[in-house]
mmCIF file of C-alpha atoms and ligand atoms in Angstrom:
data_model
loop_
_atom_site.group_PDB
_atom_site.id
_atom_site.type_symbol
_atom_site.label_atom_id
_atom_site.label_comp_id
_atom_site.label_asym_id
_atom_site.label_seq_id
_atom_site.Cartn_x
_atom_site.Cartn_y
_atom_site.Cartn_z
ATOM 1 C CA UNK A 1 0.000 0.000 0.000
ATOM 2 C CA UNK A 2 1.289 3.477 -0.833
ATOM 3 C CA UNK A 3 1.741 6.043 1.911
ATOM 4 C CA UNK A 4 -0.959 8.668 1.749
ATOM 5 C CA UNK A 5 -0.091 12.345 1.442
ATOM 6 C CA UNK A 6 -2.628 14.756 2.879
ATOM 7 C CA UNK A 7 -2.707 18.069 1.024
ATOM 8 C CA UNK A 8 -6.223 19.251 1.821
ATOM 9 C CA UNK A 9 -5.533 21.387 4.894
ATOM 10 C CA UNK A 10 -8.000 24.082 3.764
ATOM 11 C CA UNK A 11 -10.798 21.502 3.945
ATOM 12 C CA UNK A 12 -9.658 20.545 7.425
ATOM 13 C CA UNK A 13 -6.322 20.392 9.207
ATOM 14 C CA UNK A 14 -5.192 17.318 11.134
ATOM 15 C CA UNK A 15 -5.838 17.571 14.878
ATOM 16 C CA UNK A 16 -2.818 18.967 16.735
ATOM 17 C CA UNK A 17 -1.427 16.996 19.660
ATOM 18 C CA UNK A 18 -1.842 20.108 21.814
ATOM 19 C CA UNK A 19 -5.544 20.250 20.924
ATOM 20 C CA UNK A 20 -6.047 16.531 21.509
ATOM 21 C CA UNK A 21 -4.415 16.743 24.972
ATOM 22 C CA UNK A 22 -6.554 19.730 25.943
ATOM 23 C CA UNK A 23 -9.691 17.926 24.737
ATOM 24 C CA UNK A 24 -8.909 14.714 26.600
ATOM 25 C CA UNK A 25 -8.368 16.671 29.808
ATOM 26 C CA UNK A 26 -11.666 18.504 29.299
ATOM 27 C CA UNK A 27 -13.564 15.273 28.613
ATOM 28 C CA UNK A 28 -12.689 14.080 32.096
ATOM 29 C CA UNK A 29 -14.223 17.127 33.747
ATOM 30 C CA UNK A 30 -17.743 16.522 35.032
ATOM 31 C CA UNK A 31 -18.935 20.106 35.545
ATOM 32 C CA UNK A 32 -21.215 22.355 33.550
ATOM 33 C CA UNK A 33 -19.538 25.761 33.036
ATOM 34 C CA UNK A 34 -22.747 27.473 34.182
ATOM 35 C CA UNK A 35 -22.857 25.667 37.540
ATOM 36 C CA UNK A 36 -21.689 27.562 40.608
ATOM 37 C CA UNK A 37 -20.101 24.604 42.435
ATOM 38 C CA UNK A 38 -16.428 23.699 42.238
ATOM 39 C CA UNK A 39 -16.842 21.338 39.275
ATOM 40 C CA UNK A 40 -18.761 23.999 37.375
ATOM 41 C CA UNK A 41 -16.208 26.657 38.189
ATOM 42 C CA UNK A 42 -13.381 24.401 36.968
ATOM 43 C CA UNK A 43 -15.198 23.943 33.659
ATOM 44 C CA UNK A 44 -15.809 27.706 33.453
ATOM 45 C CA UNK A 45 -12.095 28.327 34.012
ATOM 46 C CA UNK A 46 -11.349 26.155 30.980
ATOM 47 C CA UNK A 47 -13.849 28.008 28.763
ATOM 48 C CA UNK A 48 -12.406 31.367 29.811
ATOM 49 C CA UNK A 49 -8.857 30.170 29.155
ATOM 50 C CA UNK A 50 -9.885 29.157 25.636
ATOM 51 C CA UNK A 51 -11.584 32.522 25.180
ATOM 52 C CA UNK A 52 -8.308 34.286 25.988
ATOM 53 C CA UNK A 53 -6.391 31.962 23.647
ATOM 54 C CA UNK A 54 -8.783 32.567 20.742
ATOM 55 C CA UNK A 55 -8.847 36.323 21.362
ATOM 56 C CA UNK A 56 -5.031 36.315 21.392
ATOM 57 C CA UNK A 57 -4.913 34.934 17.877
ATOM 58 C CA UNK A 58 -6.578 38.057 16.476
ATOM 59 C CA UNK A 59 -5.540 40.658 19.042
ATOM 60 C CA UNK A 60 -9.061 41.002 20.435
ATOM 61 C CA UNK A 61 -10.552 41.476 23.881
ATOM 62 C CA UNK A 62 -11.540 38.019 25.261
ATOM 63 C CA UNK A 63 -14.820 39.553 26.474
ATOM 64 C CA UNK A 64 -15.822 39.943 22.833
ATOM 65 C CA UNK A 65 -15.417 36.264 21.843
ATOM 66 C CA UNK A 66 -18.608 34.230 21.467
ATOM 67 C CA UNK A 67 -18.239 30.494 20.973
ATOM 68 C CA UNK A 68 -20.465 28.768 18.419
ATOM 69 C CA UNK A 69 -20.659 25.233 17.029
ATOM 70 C CA UNK A 70 -19.092 26.125 13.653
ATOM 71 C CA UNK A 71 -17.987 29.112 11.611
ATOM 72 C CA UNK A 72 -21.115 28.507 9.528
ATOM 73 C CA UNK A 73 -23.237 29.097 12.610
ATOM 74 C CA UNK A 74 -21.114 32.143 13.458
ATOM 75 C CA UNK A 75 -21.844 33.581 9.990
ATOM 76 C CA UNK A 76 -25.565 32.913 10.310
ATOM 77 C CA UNK A 77 -25.551 34.668 13.680
ATOM 78 C CA UNK A 78 -23.939 37.853 12.328
ATOM 79 C CA UNK A 79 -25.883 37.857 9.041
ATOM 80 C CA UNK A 80 -29.041 39.026 10.739
ATOM 81 C CA UNK A 81 -31.509 41.704 9.617
ATOM 82 C CA UNK A 82 -32.143 42.509 13.295
ATOM 83 C CA UNK A 83 -29.578 44.008 15.634
ATOM 84 C CA UNK A 84 -29.873 45.276 19.204
ATOM 85 C CA UNK A 85 -28.220 48.316 20.675
ATOM 86 C CA UNK A 86 -29.128 48.295 24.332
ATOM 87 C CA UNK A 87 -32.919 48.265 24.347
ATOM 88 C CA UNK A 88 -33.325 49.567 20.833
ATOM 89 C CA UNK A 89 -33.853 47.361 17.841
ATOM 90 C CA UNK A 90 -32.135 48.204 14.579
ATOM 91 C CA UNK A 91 -33.216 46.812 11.250
ATOM 92 C CA UNK A 92 -30.782 46.108 8.436
ATOM 93 C CA UNK A 93 -32.492 45.929 5.072
ATOM 94 C CA UNK A 94 -29.657 44.849 2.813
ATOM 95 C CA UNK A 95 -26.475 42.819 2.986
ATOM 96 C CA UNK A 96 -23.574 43.082 0.506
ATOM 97 C CA UNK A 97 -21.624 39.852 0.104
ATOM 98 C CA UNK A 98 -18.558 39.267 -2.056
ATOM 99 C CA UNK A 99 -18.990 36.840 -4.932
ATOM 100 C CA UNK A 100 -16.157 34.626 -3.670
ATOM 101 C CA UNK A 101 -17.379 34.101 -0.106
ATOM 102 C CA UNK A 102 -17.651 30.597 1.286
ATOM 103 C CA UNK A 103 -21.283 29.355 1.076
ATOM 104 C CA UNK A 104 -21.518 29.827 4.862
ATOM 105 C CA UNK A 105 -21.537 33.579 4.192
ATOM 106 C CA UNK A 106 -22.569 33.747 0.562
ATOM 107 C CA UNK A 107 -26.038 32.436 1.258
ATOM 108 C CA UNK A 108 -26.691 35.534 3.360
ATOM 109 C CA UNK A 109 -27.686 33.925 6.643
ATOM 110 C CA UNK A 110 -31.055 35.190 7.866
ATOM 111 C CA UNK A 111 -31.578 37.700 5.048
ATOM 112 C CA UNK A 112 -34.229 37.033 2.412
ATOM 113 C CA UNK A 113 -32.649 36.305 -1.014
ATOM 114 C CA UNK A 114 -33.812 39.627 -2.476
ATOM 115 C CA UNK A 115 -31.975 41.517 0.290
ATOM 116 C CA UNK A 116 -28.601 39.996 -0.635
ATOM 117 C CA UNK A 117 -26.452 41.944 -3.099
ATOM 118 C CA UNK A 118 -23.320 40.416 -4.618
ATOM 119 C CA UNK A 119 -20.072 42.398 -4.684
ATOM 120 C CA UNK A 120 -18.111 41.464 -7.844
ATOM 121 C CA UNK A 121 -14.428 40.537 -7.867
ATOM 122 C CA UNK A 122 -11.791 41.407 -10.462
ATOM 123 C CA UNK A 123 -10.279 38.827 -12.815
ATOM 124 C CA UNK A 124 -7.395 38.707 -10.347
ATOM 125 C CA UNK A 125 -9.753 37.313 -7.699
ATOM 126 C CA UNK A 126 -9.775 40.442 -5.529
ATOM 127 C CA UNK A 127 -12.913 42.224 -4.338
ATOM 128 C CA UNK A 128 -13.690 45.074 -6.723
ATOM 129 C CA UNK A 129 -13.410 48.151 -4.480
ATOM 130 C CA UNK A 130 -14.798 50.534 -7.099
ATOM 131 C CA UNK A 131 -17.868 48.345 -7.512
ATOM 132 C CA UNK A 132 -18.329 48.139 -3.748
ATOM 133 C CA UNK A 133 -17.969 51.931 -3.482
ATOM 134 C CA UNK A 134 -20.661 52.388 -6.131
ATOM 135 C CA UNK A 135 -23.003 49.871 -4.474
ATOM 136 C CA UNK A 136 -22.639 51.587 -1.112
ATOM 137 C CA UNK A 137 -23.110 55.039 -2.656
ATOM 138 C CA UNK A 138 -26.474 53.812 -3.959
ATOM 139 C CA UNK A 139 -27.489 52.209 -0.653
ATOM 140 C CA UNK A 140 -30.911 53.673 0.246
ATOM 141 C CA UNK A 141 -30.823 55.322 3.696
ATOM 142 C CA UNK A 142 -34.309 54.006 4.493
ATOM 143 C CA UNK A 143 -32.896 50.445 4.529
ATOM 144 C CA UNK A 144 -30.822 51.253 7.612
ATOM 145 C CA UNK A 145 -27.090 50.773 7.793
ATOM 146 C CA UNK A 146 -25.535 48.461 5.218
ATOM 147 C CA UNK A 147 -23.964 45.188 6.345
ATOM 148 C CA UNK A 148 -20.979 44.104 4.236
ATOM 149 C CA UNK A 149 -19.251 40.689 4.226
ATOM 150 C CA UNK A 150 -15.799 40.228 2.695
ATOM 151 C CA UNK A 151 -13.469 37.387 3.626
ATOM 152 C CA UNK A 152 -9.832 37.870 4.624
ATOM 153 C CA UNK A 153 -8.403 34.959 2.613
ATOM 154 C CA UNK A 154 -10.268 32.944 0.027
ATOM 155 C CA UNK A 155 -10.486 29.219 0.719
ATOM 156 C CA UNK A 156 -9.960 28.178 -2.922
ATOM 157 C CA UNK A 157 -7.347 30.602 -4.265
ATOM 158 C CA UNK A 158 -5.840 31.679 -0.935
ATOM 159 C CA UNK A 159 -5.921 35.289 -2.179
ATOM 160 C CA UNK A 160 -5.849 37.839 0.637
ATOM 161 C CA UNK A 161 -8.595 40.412 0.258
ATOM 162 C CA UNK A 162 -8.178 44.188 0.825
ATOM 163 C CA UNK A 163 -10.164 44.204 4.050
ATOM 164 C CA UNK A 164 -8.701 47.471 5.372
ATOM 165 C CA UNK A 165 -9.789 49.297 2.198
ATOM 166 C CA UNK A 166 -13.205 47.632 2.389
ATOM 167 C CA UNK A 167 -13.485 48.779 6.019
ATOM 168 C CA UNK A 168 -12.812 52.385 4.971
ATOM 169 C CA UNK A 169 -15.664 52.280 2.461
ATOM 170 C CA UNK A 170 -18.008 50.679 4.989
ATOM 171 C CA UNK A 171 -17.024 53.235 7.636
ATOM 172 C CA UNK A 172 -17.778 56.153 5.275
ATOM 173 C CA UNK A 173 -21.293 54.815 4.949
ATOM 174 C CA UNK A 174 -21.691 54.076 8.678
ATOM 175 C CA UNK A 175 -22.142 50.378 7.947
ATOM 176 C CA UNK A 176 -21.125 47.111 9.585
ATOM 177 C CA UNK A 177 -18.396 44.778 8.337
ATOM 178 C CA UNK A 178 -18.261 40.998 8.776
ATOM 179 C CA UNK A 179 -14.955 39.348 7.921
ATOM 180 C CA UNK A 180 -14.622 35.586 7.494
ATOM 181 C CA UNK A 181 -11.094 34.938 8.748
ATOM 182 C CA UNK A 182 -11.460 31.145 8.763
ATOM 183 C CA UNK A 183 -8.661 30.485 6.248
ATOM 184 C CA UNK A 184 -6.485 33.441 7.218
ATOM 185 C CA UNK A 185 -6.251 32.704 10.928
ATOM 186 C CA UNK A 186 -2.955 31.094 11.813
ATOM 187 C CA UNK A 187 -1.625 31.772 8.328
ATOM 188 C CA UNK A 188 -1.218 35.531 8.483
ATOM 189 C CA UNK A 189 -1.054 37.831 11.478
ATOM 190 C CA UNK A 190 -4.475 39.319 12.236
ATOM 191 C CA UNK A 191 -5.040 42.453 14.267
ATOM 192 C CA UNK A 192 -8.754 42.967 14.508
ATOM 193 C CA UNK A 193 -8.491 46.618 15.570
ATOM 194 C CA UNK A 194 -6.072 47.485 12.750
ATOM 195 C CA UNK A 195 -8.395 45.829 10.229
ATOM 196 C CA UNK A 196 -11.259 47.912 11.656
ATOM 197 C CA UNK A 197 -13.869 45.178 11.331
ATOM 198 C CA UNK A 198 -17.030 44.768 13.387
ATOM 199 C CA UNK A 199 -17.292 40.984 13.405
ATOM 200 C CA UNK A 200 -14.741 38.310 12.613
ATOM 201 C CA UNK A 201 -15.522 34.602 12.364
ATOM 202 C CA UNK A 202 -13.180 31.663 12.988
ATOM 203 C CA UNK A 203 -13.311 27.876 12.776
ATOM 204 C CA UNK A 204 -11.266 25.581 15.041
ATOM 205 C CA UNK A 205 -10.747 22.747 12.573
ATOM 206 C CA UNK A 206 -8.843 24.832 10.034
ATOM 207 C CA UNK A 207 -6.241 25.550 12.730
ATOM 208 C CA UNK A 208 -5.646 22.025 13.985
ATOM 209 C CA UNK A 209 -8.463 22.172 16.506
ATOM 210 C CA UNK A 210 -11.541 19.919 16.469
ATOM 211 C CA UNK A 211 -14.292 19.994 13.885
ATOM 212 C CA UNK A 212 -17.452 21.533 15.278
ATOM 213 C CA UNK A 213 -16.143 24.595 17.126
ATOM 214 C CA UNK A 214 -16.309 28.163 15.877
ATOM 215 C CA UNK A 215 -16.364 31.708 17.162
ATOM 216 C CA UNK A 216 -17.595 35.201 16.477
ATOM 217 C CA UNK A 217 -15.348 37.988 17.666
ATOM 218 C CA UNK A 218 -17.157 41.285 17.959
ATOM 219 C CA UNK A 219 -15.660 44.761 17.974
ATOM 220 C CA UNK A 220 -17.514 45.511 21.200
ATOM 221 C CA UNK A 221 -20.704 44.631 22.984
ATOM 222 C CA UNK A 222 -22.840 47.661 22.203
ATOM 223 C CA UNK A 223 -24.280 46.491 18.904
ATOM 224 C CA UNK A 224 -25.079 42.808 18.566
ATOM 225 C CA UNK A 225 -27.221 40.666 16.250
ATOM 226 C CA UNK A 226 -30.310 38.953 17.568
ATOM 227 C CA UNK A 227 -29.305 35.514 18.821
ATOM 228 C CA UNK A 228 -29.623 32.673 16.359
ATOM 229 C CA UNK A 229 -29.667 30.015 19.063
ATOM 230 C CA UNK A 230 -31.790 31.182 21.980
ATOM 231 C CA UNK A 231 -31.732 29.344 25.262
ATOM 232 C CA UNK A 232 -30.291 29.399 28.730
ATOM 233 C CA UNK A 233 -28.378 32.640 28.465
ATOM 234 C CA UNK A 234 -24.938 31.170 27.811
ATOM 235 C CA UNK A 235 -22.315 33.309 26.079
ATOM 236 C CA UNK A 236 -23.919 36.393 27.677
ATOM 237 C CA UNK A 237 -27.202 35.531 26.013
ATOM 238 C CA UNK A 238 -25.763 35.644 22.493
ATOM 239 C CA UNK A 239 -25.672 31.869 21.991
ATOM 240 C CA UNK A 240 -27.718 29.525 24.125
ATOM 241 C CA UNK A 241 -26.793 25.923 24.936
ATOM 242 C CA UNK A 242 -24.307 24.257 27.259
ATOM 243 C CA UNK A 243 -20.814 24.877 25.966
ATOM 244 C CA UNK A 244 -18.998 22.008 24.229
ATOM 245 C CA UNK A 245 -16.198 22.053 26.749
ATOM 246 C CA UNK A 246 -13.820 19.641 25.007
ATOM 247 C CA UNK A 247 -14.223 21.287 21.604
ATOM 248 C CA UNK A 248 -13.725 24.750 23.072
ATOM 249 C CA UNK A 249 -10.633 23.626 25.001
ATOM 250 C CA UNK A 250 -9.215 22.084 21.805
ATOM 251 C CA UNK A 251 -10.006 25.272 19.885
ATOM 252 C CA UNK A 252 -8.159 27.328 22.512
ATOM 253 C CA UNK A 253 -5.078 25.096 22.406
ATOM 254 C CA UNK A 254 -5.001 25.220 18.594
ATOM 255 C CA UNK A 255 -5.377 29.006 18.624
ATOM 256 C CA UNK A 256 -2.479 29.337 21.052
ATOM 257 C CA UNK A 257 -0.340 27.064 18.896
ATOM 258 C CA UNK A 258 -1.240 29.149 15.838
ATOM 259 C CA UNK A 259 -0.335 32.386 17.616
ATOM 260 C CA UNK A 260 3.147 31.228 18.627
ATOM 261 C CA UNK A 261 5.878 31.570 16.029
ATOM 262 C CA UNK A 262 3.256 32.275 13.367
ATOM 263 C CA UNK A 263 5.525 34.189 10.977
ATOM 264 C CA UNK A 264 8.438 31.713 10.914
ATOM 265 C CA UNK A 265 6.200 28.682 10.564
ATOM 266 C CA UNK A 266 4.297 30.223 7.683
ATOM 267 C CA UNK A 267 7.478 31.275 5.901
ATOM 268 C CA UNK A 268 8.555 27.620 5.912
ATOM 269 C CA UNK A 269 5.165 26.494 4.628
ATOM 270 C CA UNK A 270 5.215 29.147 1.879
ATOM 271 C CA UNK A 271 8.677 27.973 0.786
ATOM 272 C CA UNK A 272 7.289 24.434 0.416
ATOM 273 C CA UNK A 273 4.270 25.701 -1.530
ATOM 274 C CA UNK A 274 6.568 27.698 -3.828
ATOM 275 C CA UNK A 275 8.727 24.604 -4.426
ATOM 276 C CA UNK A 276 5.557 22.688 -5.267
ATOM 277 C CA UNK A 277 4.435 25.284 -7.803
ATOM 278 C CA UNK A 278 7.910 25.557 -9.348
ATOM 279 C CA UNK A 279 8.015 21.780 -9.712
ATOM 280 C CA UNK A 280 4.550 21.602 -11.251
ATOM 281 C CA UNK A 281 5.315 24.413 -13.690
ATOM 282 C CA UNK A 282 8.393 22.544 -14.866
ATOM 283 C CA UNK A 283 6.153 19.578 -15.721
ATOM 284 C CA UNK A 284 3.417 21.412 -17.662
ATOM 285 C CA UNK A 285 3.904 24.638 -19.653
ATOM 286 C CA UNK A 286 0.183 25.253 -19.843
ATOM 287 C CA UNK A 287 -0.439 25.056 -16.077
ATOM 288 C CA UNK A 288 -2.471 28.013 -14.808
ATOM 289 C CA UNK A 289 -1.965 28.856 -11.141
ATOM 290 C CA UNK A 290 -4.822 31.067 -10.003
ATOM 291 C CA UNK A 291 -3.770 34.129 -8.033
ATOM 292 C CA UNK A 292 -0.044 33.404 -8.443
ATOM 293 C CA UNK A 293 0.671 37.123 -8.853
ATOM 294 C CA UNK A 294 -1.518 38.200 -5.926
ATOM 295 C CA UNK A 295 -0.917 38.282 -2.180
ATOM 296 C CA UNK A 296 -1.882 34.818 -1.029
ATOM 297 C CA UNK A 297 -1.763 32.772 2.153
ATOM 298 C CA UNK A 298 1.371 30.663 1.860
ATOM 299 C CA UNK A 299 -0.124 27.194 2.061
ATOM 300 C CA UNK A 300 -2.496 27.171 -0.916
ATOM 301 C CA UNK A 301 -2.083 26.406 -4.604
ATOM 302 C CA UNK A 302 -5.177 26.479 -6.794
ATOM 303 C CA UNK A 303 -4.579 25.541 -10.401
ATOM 304 C CA UNK A 304 -6.148 24.498 -13.671
ATOM 305 C CA UNK A 305 -4.572 22.068 -16.086
ATOM 306 C CA UNK A 306 -6.264 22.701 -19.433
ATOM 307 C CA UNK A 307 -8.093 19.619 -20.728
ATOM 308 C CA UNK A 308 -8.078 17.928 -17.316
ATOM 309 C CA UNK A 309 -11.437 18.034 -15.573
ATOM 310 C CA UNK A 310 -11.017 18.807 -11.878
ATOM 311 C CA UNK A 311 -12.972 15.756 -10.763
ATOM 312 C CA UNK A 312 -10.914 13.458 -13.014
ATOM 313 C CA UNK A 313 -7.739 15.026 -11.662
ATOM 314 C CA UNK A 314 -8.901 14.607 -8.089
ATOM 315 C CA UNK A 315 -9.532 10.894 -8.595
ATOM 316 C CA UNK A 316 -6.188 10.453 -10.368
ATOM 317 C CA UNK A 317 -4.325 12.104 -7.473
ATOM 318 C CA UNK A 318 -6.297 10.078 -4.952
ATOM 319 C CA UNK A 319 -5.378 6.816 -6.704
ATOM 320 C CA UNK A 320 -1.739 7.888 -6.413
ATOM 321 C CA UNK A 321 -2.200 8.430 -2.670
ATOM 322 C CA UNK A 322 -2.587 12.218 -2.704
ATOM 323 C CA UNK A 323 -5.596 13.875 -1.040
ATOM 324 C CA UNK A 324 -6.489 17.220 -2.580
ATOM 325 C CA UNK A 325 -9.664 19.126 -3.408
ATOM 326 C CA UNK A 326 -11.392 20.041 -6.616
ATOM 327 C CA UNK A 327 -12.226 23.581 -5.532
ATOM 328 C CA UNK A 328 -13.945 23.696 -2.195
ATOM 329 C CA UNK A 329 -15.064 20.517 -0.473
ATOM 330 C CA UNK A 330 -18.770 20.083 -1.012
ATOM 331 C CA UNK A 331 -20.815 18.486 1.762
ATOM 332 C CA UNK A 332 -22.300 15.977 -0.651
ATOM 333 C CA UNK A 333 -18.822 14.855 -1.731
ATOM 334 C CA UNK A 334 -19.713 15.893 -5.274
ATOM 335 C CA UNK A 335 -17.489 18.239 -7.179
ATOM 336 C CA UNK A 336 -19.415 21.415 -7.847
ATOM 337 C CA UNK A 337 -18.613 24.208 -10.242
ATOM 338 C CA UNK A 338 -16.126 26.580 -8.616
ATOM 339 C CA UNK A 339 -18.124 29.770 -7.946
ATOM 340 C CA UNK A 340 -14.779 31.459 -7.275
ATOM 341 C CA UNK A 341 -13.434 30.786 -10.776
ATOM 342 C CA UNK A 342 -16.793 31.774 -12.225
ATOM 343 C CA UNK A 343 -16.710 35.057 -10.296
ATOM 344 C CA UNK A 344 -13.201 35.687 -11.643
ATOM 345 C CA UNK A 345 -14.527 35.140 -15.160
ATOM 346 C CA UNK A 346 -11.997 32.346 -15.559
ATOM 347 C CA UNK A 347 -13.962 29.177 -15.746
ATOM 348 C CA UNK A 348 -12.588 27.220 -18.658
ATOM 349 C CA UNK A 349 -15.143 24.478 -18.100
ATOM 350 C CA UNK A 350 -12.728 22.099 -16.379
ATOM 351 C CA UNK A 351 -12.593 23.718 -12.919
ATOM 352 C CA UNK A 352 -9.601 23.863 -10.631
ATOM 353 C CA UNK A 353 -7.634 21.655 -8.256
ATOM 354 C CA UNK A 354 -6.489 22.833 -4.856
ATOM 355 C CA UNK A 355 -3.445 21.601 -2.984
ATOM 356 C CA UNK A 356 -3.255 23.010 0.534
ATOM 357 C CA UNK A 357 -0.506 22.162 2.976
ATOM 358 C CA UNK A 358 0.389 22.740 6.614
ATOM 359 C CA UNK A 359 2.844 22.322 9.442
ATOM 360 C CA UNK A 360 3.260 18.564 8.963
ATOM 361 C CA UNK A 361 4.029 18.777 5.216
ATOM 362 C CA UNK A 362 7.571 17.721 4.244
ATOM 363 C CA UNK A 363 9.822 18.414 1.253
ATOM 364 C CA UNK A 364 9.771 14.681 0.452
ATOM 365 C CA UNK A 365 5.970 14.877 0.154
ATOM 366 C CA UNK A 366 6.224 17.934 -2.083
ATOM 367 C CA UNK A 367 8.645 16.089 -4.364
ATOM 368 C CA UNK A 368 6.360 13.059 -4.582
ATOM 369 C CA UNK A 369 3.348 15.220 -5.377
ATOM 370 C CA UNK A 370 5.291 16.991 -8.139
ATOM 371 C CA UNK A 371 6.159 13.580 -9.615
ATOM 372 C CA UNK A 372 2.505 12.479 -9.421
ATOM 373 C CA UNK A 373 1.466 15.757 -11.035
ATOM 374 C CA UNK A 374 3.964 15.161 -13.856
ATOM 375 C CA UNK A 375 2.554 11.689 -14.435
ATOM 376 C CA UNK A 376 -1.040 12.947 -14.577
ATOM 377 C CA UNK A 377 -0.151 15.940 -16.804
ATOM 378 C CA UNK A 378 1.846 13.638 -19.113
ATOM 379 C CA UNK A 379 -0.976 11.122 -19.403
ATOM 380 C CA UNK A 380 -3.301 13.961 -20.352
ATOM 381 C CA UNK A 381 -0.899 15.014 -23.109
ATOM 382 C CA UNK A 382 -0.494 11.437 -24.317
ATOM 383 C CA UNK A 383 -4.241 10.902 -24.546
ATOM 384 C CA UNK A 384 -4.676 14.232 -26.402
ATOM 385 C CA UNK A 385 -1.898 13.274 -28.844
ATOM 386 C CA UNK A 386 -3.646 9.974 -29.490
ATOM 387 C CA UNK A 387 -6.807 11.904 -30.369
ATOM 388 C CA UNK A 388 -8.496 11.170 -27.064
ATOM 389 C CA UNK A 389 -11.100 13.490 -25.635
ATOM 390 C CA UNK A 390 -10.363 15.781 -22.732
ATOM 391 C CA UNK A 391 -10.268 13.695 -19.565
HETATM 392 N N1 PLP B 401 -15.503 30.036 5.766
HETATM 393 C C1 PLP B 401 -14.490 29.525 5.060
HETATM 394 C C2 PLP B 401 -13.621 30.438 4.259
HETATM 395 C C3 PLP B 401 -14.260 28.148 5.045
HETATM 396 O O1 PLP B 401 -13.255 27.656 4.319
HETATM 397 C C4 PLP B 401 -15.113 27.316 5.821
HETATM 398 C C5 PLP B 401 -14.946 25.851 5.787
HETATM 399 O O2 PLP B 401 -14.711 25.248 4.759
HETATM 400 C C6 PLP B 401 -16.151 27.910 6.548
HETATM 401 C C7 PLP B 401 -16.316 29.271 6.501
HETATM 402 C C8 PLP B 401 -17.106 27.095 7.371
HETATM 403 O O3 PLP B 401 -16.485 26.633 8.567
HETATM 404 P P1 PLP B 401 -17.171 25.504 9.449
HETATM 405 O O4 PLP B 401 -16.766 24.208 8.861
HETATM 406 O O5 PLP B 401 -16.593 25.684 10.841
HETATM 407 O O6 PLP B 401 -18.625 25.743 9.437
#
């Protein structure tokens, strides 16, 4: 049997030892964090430690971290047409969402479909600031403040979006900004205050924490969406339900790991990704690497090999022992059309393949993947030369 190589870290990262240890310790704790007795207080201490660890990753105040079950839930919480400021209720009539958002955000949460406006991206895969400026200039005042959602790093291309410039536009209009930092966290330094965003969302499993833990980090506590999950008042009433202690502890440990030595670790990962792309380019002249000229997170390579359908490529890599994605992982396991390539006006009908790596990736793995790539690209050429149809 061939050794498997896992290069799908953007779909989910392997669980870190630090996270596993923290989770195992939490699983042995009997208390409910809301209970006032000693066991409850011990569980509460663990939740608050994780809150500090998660806040530390993005330079936020721990008091502004709200734990959720997933980043998808976090997005649905923030994407609300109803907000509360103290006792007053504010209504938001329209949400502006970039065309390359993850479906968790792109579907607009609790907004009706006709209240969701798409922000286009350029061919380079970057949010079109002029278009956003024009959309916001036309925003009708009677709809209340605009809510804008732009991600920090795209999950398919890895391209880092101009969030600070987006924030300036949103600020001019007195709006609110939601930033999906799920793929950026742990890969680039994030300072929530410097980015000037109102809400940031994170997911534990992209950082080496467990699947099924997410967070919203709010700018402050004055203006908050109506809860999505109502219940026993947990998370200061913003998200009801007994906290998933083990998942939260694992999330905290992964966030702390991600915070430490972030720059050096990511430089090493980027060097491996660059070696991978150099190797692949040397094997196929017609390889198109999406976003290669843009600022990207260092672990991601999203490419199209003309005449190779993404799903065929994915199976071919898998048979050679390499796990990668054809665009974003779809819950059904089916390979969907990449809405990111479509938004970039680049869909050549064959889609794209995404290799994404992480801290455990080695140079030996990179070299083997380049060889596998060469084999697949060569086979494609051979079949085309023999008059075969595009695979
Ligand atoms: N946002 C981005 C950019 C993602 O890549 C993902 C996961 O694929 C999500 C949101 C959703 O995260 P979760 O799996 O925690 O719901």
